[in-house]
Short mmCIF file of C-alpha atoms in Angstrom, two decimals:
data_model
loop_
_atom_site.label_atom_id
_atom_site.label_comp_id
_atom_site.label_asym_id
_atom_site.label_seq_id
_atom_site.Cartn_x
_atom_site.Cartn_y
_atom_site.Cartn_z
CA MET A 9 0.31 0.01 0.12
CA ARG A 10 3.05 2.04 0.56
CA VAL A 11 4.30 2.05 -2.85
CA LYS A 12 0.82 2.37 -4.44
CA ASN A 13 0.54 5.53 -2.66
CA HIS A 14 3.56 6.77 -3.59
CA LEU A 15 2.44 6.44 -6.94
CA ILE A 16 -0.78 7.86 -7.02
CA ALA A 17 0.81 10.97 -5.45
CA ALA A 18 3.02 10.75 -8.31
CA THR A 19 0.85 10.73 -10.77
CA VAL A 20 -1.22 13.36 -9.10
CA ALA A 21 1.56 15.72 -9.15
CA ALA A 22 2.54 14.75 -12.78
CA GLY A 23 -0.72 15.33 -13.91
CA CYS A 24 -0.80 18.87 -11.81
CA SER A 25 2.27 19.75 -14.01
CA MET A 26 0.70 19.08 -17.13
CA VAL A 27 -2.33 21.28 -15.96
CA LEU A 28 -0.20 23.74 -15.30
CA GLY A 29 1.80 23.35 -17.88
CA LEU A 30 5.11 23.62 -15.64
CA ALA A 31 7.95 21.15 -15.70
CA PRO A 32 8.61 19.34 -12.32
CA ALA A 33 11.43 20.23 -10.06
CA ALA A 34 12.80 18.29 -7.21
CA GLY A 35 12.50 19.97 -3.60
CA ALA A 36 11.02 23.08 -5.59
CA ALA A 37 8.88 24.86 -3.41
CA ALA A 38 5.39 26.03 -4.09
CA ALA A 39 5.40 29.71 -5.93
CA THR A 40 2.56 32.05 -4.82
CA PRO A 41 0.61 33.58 -7.47
CA LYS A 42 0.46 36.81 -8.22
CA ALA A 43 -2.48 38.82 -7.47
CA ARG A 44 -4.02 39.71 -11.03
CA ALA A 45 -7.09 42.49 -11.45
CA THR A 46 -10.27 41.35 -12.95
CA PRO A 47 -10.72 41.68 -16.43
CA ARG A 48 -13.22 44.09 -17.28
CA PRO A 49 -15.63 44.54 -20.62
CA PRO A 50 -14.77 46.80 -23.51
CA ALA A 51 -16.22 50.08 -23.49
CA GLN A 52 -17.76 49.35 -26.83
CA MET A 53 -19.19 46.25 -27.77
CA SER A 54 -21.71 45.43 -30.42
CA ALA A 55 -25.45 45.85 -30.24
CA VAL A 56 -26.50 43.29 -32.31
CA GLY A 57 -30.12 41.69 -30.95
CA GLY A 58 -30.89 45.16 -29.49
CA ALA A 59 -29.24 48.32 -27.90
CA ARG A 60 -29.26 46.45 -23.95
CA LEU A 61 -27.35 44.00 -25.46
CA GLY A 62 -24.28 46.14 -26.00
CA ARG A 63 -24.39 47.64 -22.65
CA PRO A 64 -21.85 46.49 -20.09
CA GLY A 65 -22.93 44.52 -16.95
CA VAL A 66 -26.15 42.78 -16.46
CA GLN A 67 -29.33 43.36 -18.15
CA LEU A 68 -32.64 42.39 -16.87
CA GLY A 69 -36.31 43.25 -18.12
CA ASP A 70 -39.63 43.97 -16.35
CA ASP A 71 -41.37 41.09 -13.87
CA ALA A 72 -37.95 39.59 -14.22
CA PRO A 73 -37.27 36.89 -11.24
CA THR A 74 -34.12 37.72 -9.03
CA LEU A 75 -30.94 36.10 -10.28
CA PRO A 76 -29.12 33.54 -8.57
CA ASN A 77 -26.14 34.65 -6.88
CA GLY A 78 -22.48 33.87 -7.36
CA ILE A 79 -22.44 33.89 -11.18
CA SER A 80 -18.63 34.85 -11.83
CA SER A 81 -18.54 33.71 -15.53
CA LEU A 82 -17.06 37.08 -17.21
CA SER A 83 -19.96 36.89 -19.74
CA TRP A 84 -23.12 34.53 -19.92
CA MET A 85 -27.03 34.79 -21.54
CA VAL A 86 -30.16 32.72 -20.82
CA SER A 87 -32.30 32.66 -24.06
CA ASP A 88 -35.06 30.74 -25.42
CA PRO A 89 -34.17 28.94 -28.64
CA ASP A 90 -37.16 28.77 -29.54
CA THR A 91 -38.68 32.36 -29.35
CA GLY A 92 -35.61 33.84 -29.88
CA GLN A 93 -36.03 35.65 -27.07
CA VAL A 94 -32.90 37.02 -24.88
CA LEU A 95 -33.92 36.71 -21.15
CA ALA A 96 -30.87 37.67 -19.66
CA ALA A 97 -27.85 38.88 -20.65
CA ASP A 98 -24.33 39.88 -19.13
CA ASN A 99 -21.60 41.35 -21.40
CA VAL A 100 -22.82 39.21 -23.92
CA HIS A 101 -20.83 41.04 -26.98
CA TRP A 102 -17.35 40.48 -25.15
CA ARG A 103 -14.93 38.92 -27.52
CA LEU A 104 -13.15 35.83 -25.34
CA PRO A 105 -11.95 33.25 -26.68
CA PRO A 106 -14.38 29.71 -27.14
CA ALA A 107 -12.56 27.00 -26.10
CA SER A 108 -14.19 24.11 -27.91
CA THR A 109 -17.66 25.63 -27.82
CA LEU A 110 -16.42 26.91 -31.14
CA LYS A 111 -17.01 23.53 -32.37
CA THR A 112 -21.16 24.23 -32.94
CA LEU A 113 -20.05 26.75 -35.33
CA PHE A 114 -17.61 24.08 -37.20
CA ALA A 115 -20.59 21.59 -37.04
CA ASP A 116 -23.02 24.03 -38.21
CA THR A 117 -20.72 24.51 -41.50
CA VAL A 118 -19.45 20.91 -42.19
CA LEU A 119 -22.60 18.50 -40.91
CA PRO A 120 -24.93 19.25 -43.51
CA ARG A 121 -22.29 18.16 -46.49
CA PHE A 122 -21.61 14.88 -45.77
CA PRO A 123 -24.15 11.70 -44.95
CA ALA A 124 -23.98 10.22 -41.81
CA THR A 125 -23.26 6.81 -43.34
CA ALA A 126 -20.32 8.27 -45.86
CA THR A 127 -17.09 7.04 -44.64
CA HIS A 128 -13.39 7.88 -44.68
CA LYS A 129 -10.05 6.43 -44.34
CA VAL A 130 -7.89 8.36 -42.13
CA THR A 131 -4.54 9.30 -43.64
CA ASN A 132 -1.28 10.82 -41.48
CA GLN A 133 -2.22 14.02 -43.74
CA ASP A 134 -5.46 14.66 -42.22
CA LEU A 135 -4.66 14.82 -38.84
CA ALA A 136 -1.41 17.25 -39.69
CA GLY A 137 -1.65 20.26 -37.47
CA MET A 138 -3.34 19.51 -34.20
CA GLY A 139 -2.48 21.63 -31.32
CA GLU A 140 -0.06 20.44 -28.59
CA GLY A 141 -2.08 18.51 -26.17
CA SER A 142 -5.29 18.53 -28.09
CA SER A 143 -8.50 16.35 -26.90
CA LEU A 144 -8.60 13.32 -28.74
CA VAL A 145 -11.64 10.43 -29.43
CA GLY A 146 -9.14 8.29 -30.94
CA VAL A 147 -8.70 7.93 -34.86
CA LEU A 148 -6.43 6.47 -36.39
CA PRO A 149 -4.58 6.62 -39.60
CA GLY A 150 -5.37 3.72 -42.07
CA HIS A 151 -8.66 3.15 -40.47
CA THR A 152 -11.97 3.26 -41.96
CA TYR A 153 -14.91 5.72 -39.78
CA LYS A 154 -18.01 6.44 -40.69
CA VAL A 155 -19.19 9.93 -40.67
CA SER A 156 -21.49 9.42 -37.66
CA ASP A 157 -18.55 8.24 -35.43
CA LEU A 158 -16.28 11.10 -36.53
CA TRP A 159 -19.20 13.27 -35.49
CA LEU A 160 -19.95 11.86 -32.32
CA GLY A 161 -16.23 11.91 -31.70
CA VAL A 162 -16.63 15.76 -31.98
CA PHE A 163 -19.44 16.11 -29.46
CA LEU A 164 -19.13 13.73 -27.23
CA ARG A 165 -15.22 13.51 -26.65
CA SER A 166 -14.88 17.04 -28.05
CA GLY A 167 -12.05 15.42 -30.64
CA ASN A 168 -9.75 17.45 -32.34
CA ASP A 169 -8.63 14.37 -34.34
CA ALA A 170 -12.31 14.18 -34.98
CA VAL A 171 -12.75 17.61 -36.25
CA HIS A 172 -9.73 17.40 -38.40
CA THR A 173 -10.36 14.56 -40.33
CA LEU A 174 -13.77 16.16 -41.48
CA ALA A 175 -12.28 19.61 -41.83
CA SER A 176 -9.63 17.61 -44.18
CA MET A 177 -12.90 15.72 -46.06
CA ASN A 178 -14.00 19.60 -46.18
CA GLY A 179 -10.99 20.60 -48.25
CA GLY A 180 -8.35 21.10 -45.33
CA VAL A 181 -8.49 23.48 -42.39
CA ALA A 182 -7.81 26.57 -44.50
CA ARG A 183 -10.70 26.17 -46.46
CA THR A 184 -13.17 24.83 -43.67
CA VAL A 185 -11.61 28.18 -41.48
CA ALA A 186 -12.95 30.12 -44.21
CA ASP A 187 -15.96 28.77 -44.96
CA MET A 188 -16.89 28.92 -40.71
CA GLN A 189 -16.15 32.74 -40.94
CA ALA A 190 -18.74 33.05 -44.04
CA GLU A 191 -21.37 31.18 -41.95
CA ALA A 192 -20.69 33.22 -38.62
CA LYS A 193 -21.23 36.18 -40.85
CA LYS A 194 -24.27 34.65 -42.61
CA LEU A 195 -25.71 33.95 -38.94
CA GLY A 196 -24.93 37.34 -37.80
CA ALA A 197 -22.76 36.44 -35.61
CA ASP A 198 -20.10 39.50 -35.49
CA ASP A 199 -18.15 38.79 -32.38
CA THR A 200 -16.45 35.51 -34.15
CA HIS A 201 -13.21 35.46 -35.29
CA VAL A 202 -12.21 31.78 -36.50
CA VAL A 203 -8.56 31.09 -36.61
CA THR A 204 -8.85 27.04 -35.88
CA PRO A 205 -11.86 24.67 -36.60
CA ASP A 206 -11.67 22.98 -33.19
CA GLY A 207 -11.44 26.15 -30.82
CA TYR A 208 -8.02 25.02 -30.20
CA ASP A 209 -6.17 28.50 -28.34
CA GLU A 210 -5.06 30.49 -31.19
CA PRO A 211 -4.07 34.52 -31.27
CA GLY A 212 -6.91 36.48 -32.53
CA GLN A 213 -9.82 33.58 -31.94
CA VAL A 214 -12.65 35.10 -30.33
CA SER A 215 -16.36 34.47 -30.05
CA SER A 216 -18.79 35.71 -27.52
CA ALA A 217 -21.91 34.28 -25.39
CA TYR A 218 -24.23 35.93 -28.08
CA ASP A 219 -22.68 33.99 -31.08
CA LEU A 220 -22.42 31.05 -29.32
CA SER A 221 -25.93 30.95 -28.71
CA LEU A 222 -26.89 31.39 -32.25
CA PHE A 223 -24.70 28.84 -33.40
CA ALA A 224 -26.51 26.39 -30.80
CA ARG A 225 -29.85 27.90 -31.79
CA GLN A 226 -28.91 27.02 -35.71
CA GLY A 227 -27.78 23.76 -34.67
CA LEU A 228 -30.17 22.38 -32.88
CA ARG A 229 -32.49 22.91 -36.16
CA ASN A 230 -30.53 20.22 -37.47
CA ALA A 231 -31.88 16.80 -36.69
CA ASP A 232 -28.38 15.17 -36.49
CA PHE A 233 -26.66 18.21 -34.67
CA ALA A 234 -29.57 17.81 -32.10
CA ARG A 235 -28.87 13.86 -32.01
CA TYR A 236 -25.47 14.04 -31.37
CA CYS A 237 -25.01 16.66 -29.03
CA SER A 238 -27.69 14.91 -26.84
CA THR A 239 -25.74 12.20 -26.92
CA ALA A 240 -24.41 10.99 -23.49
CA ARG A 241 -22.46 7.88 -24.07
CA ALA A 242 -21.68 5.84 -27.62
CA GLU A 243 -19.64 3.40 -28.76
CA PHE A 244 -16.26 4.30 -30.99
CA PRO A 245 -14.44 2.39 -33.01
CA GLY A 246 -11.59 0.76 -31.56
CA GLY A 247 -7.93 -0.13 -32.87
CA PRO A 248 -4.58 -2.08 -31.67
CA ASN A 249 -5.35 -1.11 -28.30
CA THR A 250 -8.21 -2.65 -28.10
CA LYS A 251 -8.06 -5.48 -30.20
CA ASN A 252 -10.34 -3.90 -32.57
CA LYS A 253 -12.85 -3.87 -30.61
CA PRO A 254 -15.25 -0.78 -30.19
CA PHE A 255 -14.70 1.50 -26.74
CA GLU A 256 -17.01 3.26 -24.72
CA ILE A 257 -17.15 7.38 -24.80
CA ASP A 258 -18.76 9.25 -22.31
CA ASN A 259 -20.29 12.98 -23.35
CA THR A 260 -17.48 15.69 -21.55
CA ASN A 261 -20.42 18.04 -20.91
CA ARG A 262 -21.07 16.90 -17.37
CA LEU A 263 -24.74 18.20 -17.30
CA LEU A 264 -25.88 15.80 -19.81
CA SER A 265 -23.54 12.51 -18.76
CA GLY A 266 -23.31 12.83 -15.29
CA VAL A 267 -19.81 12.41 -14.75
CA TYR A 268 -17.63 13.24 -12.14
CA GLY A 269 -20.40 14.08 -9.75
CA VAL A 270 -22.14 16.41 -11.53
CA ARG A 271 -25.98 15.46 -11.54
CA PRO A 272 -27.46 15.44 -15.00
CA TYR A 273 -29.73 18.25 -15.49
CA PRO A 274 -33.48 17.62 -15.78
CA GLY A 275 -34.77 17.76 -19.73
CA VAL A 276 -31.16 18.40 -21.06
CA VAL A 277 -30.49 18.54 -24.82
CA GLY A 278 -26.70 18.95 -25.20
CA VAL A 279 -25.39 21.43 -26.38
CA LYS A 280 -21.50 21.65 -26.11
CA ASN A 281 -18.62 22.41 -23.47
CA GLY A 282 -15.38 24.07 -23.75
CA TYR A 283 -12.00 24.28 -21.98
CA THR A 284 -8.51 25.73 -22.58
CA THR A 285 -5.85 27.61 -21.04
CA ASN A 286 -7.10 31.33 -22.42
CA ALA A 287 -10.66 30.17 -22.49
CA GLY A 288 -11.07 28.52 -19.29
CA ASN A 289 -14.15 26.85 -19.11
CA THR A 290 -16.84 27.70 -21.50
CA LEU A 291 -20.40 25.89 -22.06
CA ILE A 292 -23.65 25.93 -24.13
CA VAL A 293 -26.70 23.99 -22.67
CA ALA A 294 -30.03 23.48 -23.50
CA ALA A 295 -33.07 21.88 -21.53
CA ARG A 296 -36.55 21.50 -22.31
CA ARG A 297 -39.44 21.47 -19.76
CA ASN A 298 -43.35 21.86 -19.97
CA GLY A 299 -43.41 23.02 -23.70
CA HIS A 300 -40.34 25.48 -23.01
CA THR A 301 -36.78 25.49 -24.11
CA VAL A 302 -34.12 27.40 -22.29
CA MET A 303 -30.71 27.95 -23.10
CA ALA A 304 -27.30 28.96 -20.90
CA THR A 305 -24.24 29.97 -22.50
CA LEU A 306 -21.37 30.83 -20.37
CA MET A 307 -17.81 32.23 -21.08
CA HIS A 308 -14.71 31.81 -18.23
CA PRO A 309 -16.32 31.44 -14.73
CA GLU A 310 -14.03 33.30 -12.08
CA ASN A 311 -14.58 31.15 -9.01
CA PRO A 312 -11.90 28.51 -8.94
CA ARG A 313 -13.78 25.63 -8.19
CA SER A 314 -13.40 23.02 -10.90
CA ASP A 315 -17.37 21.99 -11.67
CA GLU A 316 -18.34 25.91 -11.04
CA VAL A 317 -19.45 26.52 -14.86
CA TYR A 318 -22.22 23.73 -14.82
CA ALA A 319 -22.87 24.82 -10.99
CA GLU A 320 -23.60 28.27 -12.82
CA ALA A 321 -25.18 26.70 -15.79
CA ARG A 322 -27.48 24.53 -13.52
CA ALA A 323 -28.68 28.11 -11.68
CA LEU A 324 -28.98 30.21 -15.01
CA LEU A 325 -31.34 27.20 -16.47
CA ASP A 326 -33.20 26.99 -13.48
CA TRP A 327 -33.80 30.90 -13.34
CA GLY A 328 -34.42 30.88 -17.00
CA PHE A 329 -37.42 28.56 -16.90
CA GLN A 330 -38.91 30.60 -14.00
CA ALA A 331 -38.77 33.96 -16.32
CA ASP A 332 -39.37 32.39 -19.47
CA GLY A 333 -43.01 34.04 -21.05
CA LYS A 334 -43.27 36.13 -18.05
CA ALA A 335 -39.94 38.34 -17.95
CA GLU A 336 -40.13 41.36 -20.36
CA PRO A 337 -36.82 40.20 -23.07
CA VAL A 338 -34.03 42.24 -23.14
CA GLY A 339 -32.87 41.33 -26.58
CA SER A 340 -33.22 38.91 -29.68
CA LEU A 341 -31.28 36.19 -31.26
CA ASP A 342 -32.76 37.14 -34.82
CA ALA A 343 -29.38 38.80 -35.32
CA ALA A 344 -30.08 39.41 -39.14
CA ALA A 345 -33.19 41.50 -38.30
CA THR A 346 -31.77 44.13 -36.54
CA PRO A 347 -29.84 45.79 -39.47
CA GLY A 348 -27.84 48.77 -38.74
CA SER A 349 -27.75 47.84 -34.52
CA GLN A 350 -24.04 47.22 -34.44
CA VAL A 351 -21.30 49.13 -33.00
CA SER A 352 -17.66 49.12 -33.86
CA HIS A 353 -15.73 46.15 -32.60
CA PRO A 354 -12.32 45.72 -30.75
CA THR A 355 -9.53 44.65 -33.25
CA SER A 356 -8.06 41.27 -33.19
CA ALA A 357 -5.12 42.44 -31.41
CA ASP A 358 -7.37 44.29 -28.55
CA ALA A 359 -8.93 40.69 -28.59
CA ALA A 360 -5.71 39.16 -28.22
CA GLN A 361 -4.71 41.37 -25.09
CA THR A 362 -7.88 40.80 -23.63
CA ALA A 363 -7.68 36.75 -23.61
CA ALA A 364 -3.91 37.60 -21.99
CA LYS A 365 -5.23 39.52 -18.95
CA VAL A 366 -7.98 36.85 -18.76
CA SER A 367 -5.84 34.16 -18.60
CA GLY A 368 -3.83 35.76 -15.88
CA THR A 369 -0.22 35.97 -15.47
CA GLY A 370 1.90 32.56 -16.21
CA GLY A 371 -1.27 31.47 -18.22
CA VAL A 372 -3.31 29.97 -14.97
CA GLY A 373 -6.45 30.93 -16.56
CA ALA A 374 -9.84 31.14 -14.95
CA LEU A 375 -9.50 28.38 -12.62
CA GLY A 376 -7.06 29.77 -10.14
CA TRP A 377 -4.14 27.77 -8.70
CA ALA A 378 -6.17 25.72 -6.07
CA GLY A 379 -8.93 24.85 -9.05
CA ILE A 380 -6.15 23.94 -11.79
CA ILE A 381 -5.13 21.84 -8.95
CA ALA A 382 -8.45 20.23 -8.05
CA ALA A 383 -9.27 20.01 -11.74
CA ALA A 384 -5.91 18.55 -12.33
CA VAL A 385 -6.33 15.41 -9.95
CA VAL A 386 -9.89 14.79 -11.49
CA LEU A 387 -8.44 15.06 -15.06
CA VAL A 388 -5.41 12.61 -13.99
CA ALA A 389 -7.93 10.17 -12.14
CA GLY A 390 -10.10 10.21 -14.97
CA ALA A 391 -7.84 9.72 -18.33
CA SER A 392 -5.95 6.88 -16.05
CA ALA A 393 -9.17 5.26 -15.68
CA PHE A 394 -10.05 5.77 -19.54
CA ALA A 395 -6.77 4.21 -20.09
CA LEU A 396 -6.86 1.48 -18.37
CA ARG A 397 -10.41 0.66 -19.24
CA HIS A 398 -9.96 1.02 -23.27
CA GLY A 399 -5.89 0.81 -23.40
CA ARG A 400 -5.44 4.54 -24.75
CA PRO A 401 -2.43 6.18 -23.02
CA SER A 402 -3.88 9.49 -20.77
CA GLY A 403 -2.67 12.69 -20.89
CA ARG A 404 -3.89 16.29 -20.81
CA ARG A 405 -6.83 17.53 -22.90
CA ARG A 406 -8.15 20.42 -24.35
CA PHE A 407 -11.96 20.61 -24.95
#
């Protein structure tokens, strides 16, 4: 038991080093993180969807219930995707790194182009160019996959390997990025600048809570998108490490799958979560109850608790079901129907500076040191269990 506990402690320490991006140093004392100022939204933001949505701070309509306490996300929005009404908003046009929630735009763009039953034999070139530490579902060169399997890899495991394979089928990463930008423009998502198709951290890659809500709303109109994003568990084709047998994959959206101690949300229908160093945690989640659909979109909670984004989303969804149909809306998701409502945006350089301020000194990000360490323990334990279960190596993930 002594040796076993020592190995567990070493594994946790190594996992913390991976998440923090630090090299372990024998006998080194823990550094005290420097305090950083709370990021502030820009003075000017887009007013697409309504003038109130361009204002900084919380926006509530008449007859709205009291908002839940403790919402620490830098930007968030509660909306009804069926009616397009924005029920409450806070800095919803703040351009921030989106992490893997940007995969909703990728799906809006590419999913309609290939039948679910189509197949593709993966090459090494298909998987070239993925960022270091990318989240992977386990796509292997030389293996043939159905398009439906690749989309399950995108939505459930946030697999950048599945994204790059589909992007390659679409004509390559550069072509797909251009197509995604065109799709964003068509939807009226003017806050979004696409650099990678998978949401991986890159300078200038930004979106907003408003735009991400547009992407999710558009996606939920597609039956295949809705089916993939609402799948809690599925089987994915295996390789040599699984004796070519399929293995189970769980959805990383904990409000859907209920993993790591987060209770599934009643009536949840998806949509997508994300995490990177710069973005912190991001989440779009929709639920349906008594004929009403409510969607909450959150970017970068400042509270360091590892499951904070899910706790805040749960509270905002509960609030949304109380408010939907009763409170006066503060804006609309029908962005294209509000011409002339746009305000000048910050430049890509401004957005990159905001991302750097948000991530904080040393790239620790939204979780803070205590939350990062807690998250590392969970990630290492989960990844190790997954590796033992499926014969795949554990490692750092970016969702």
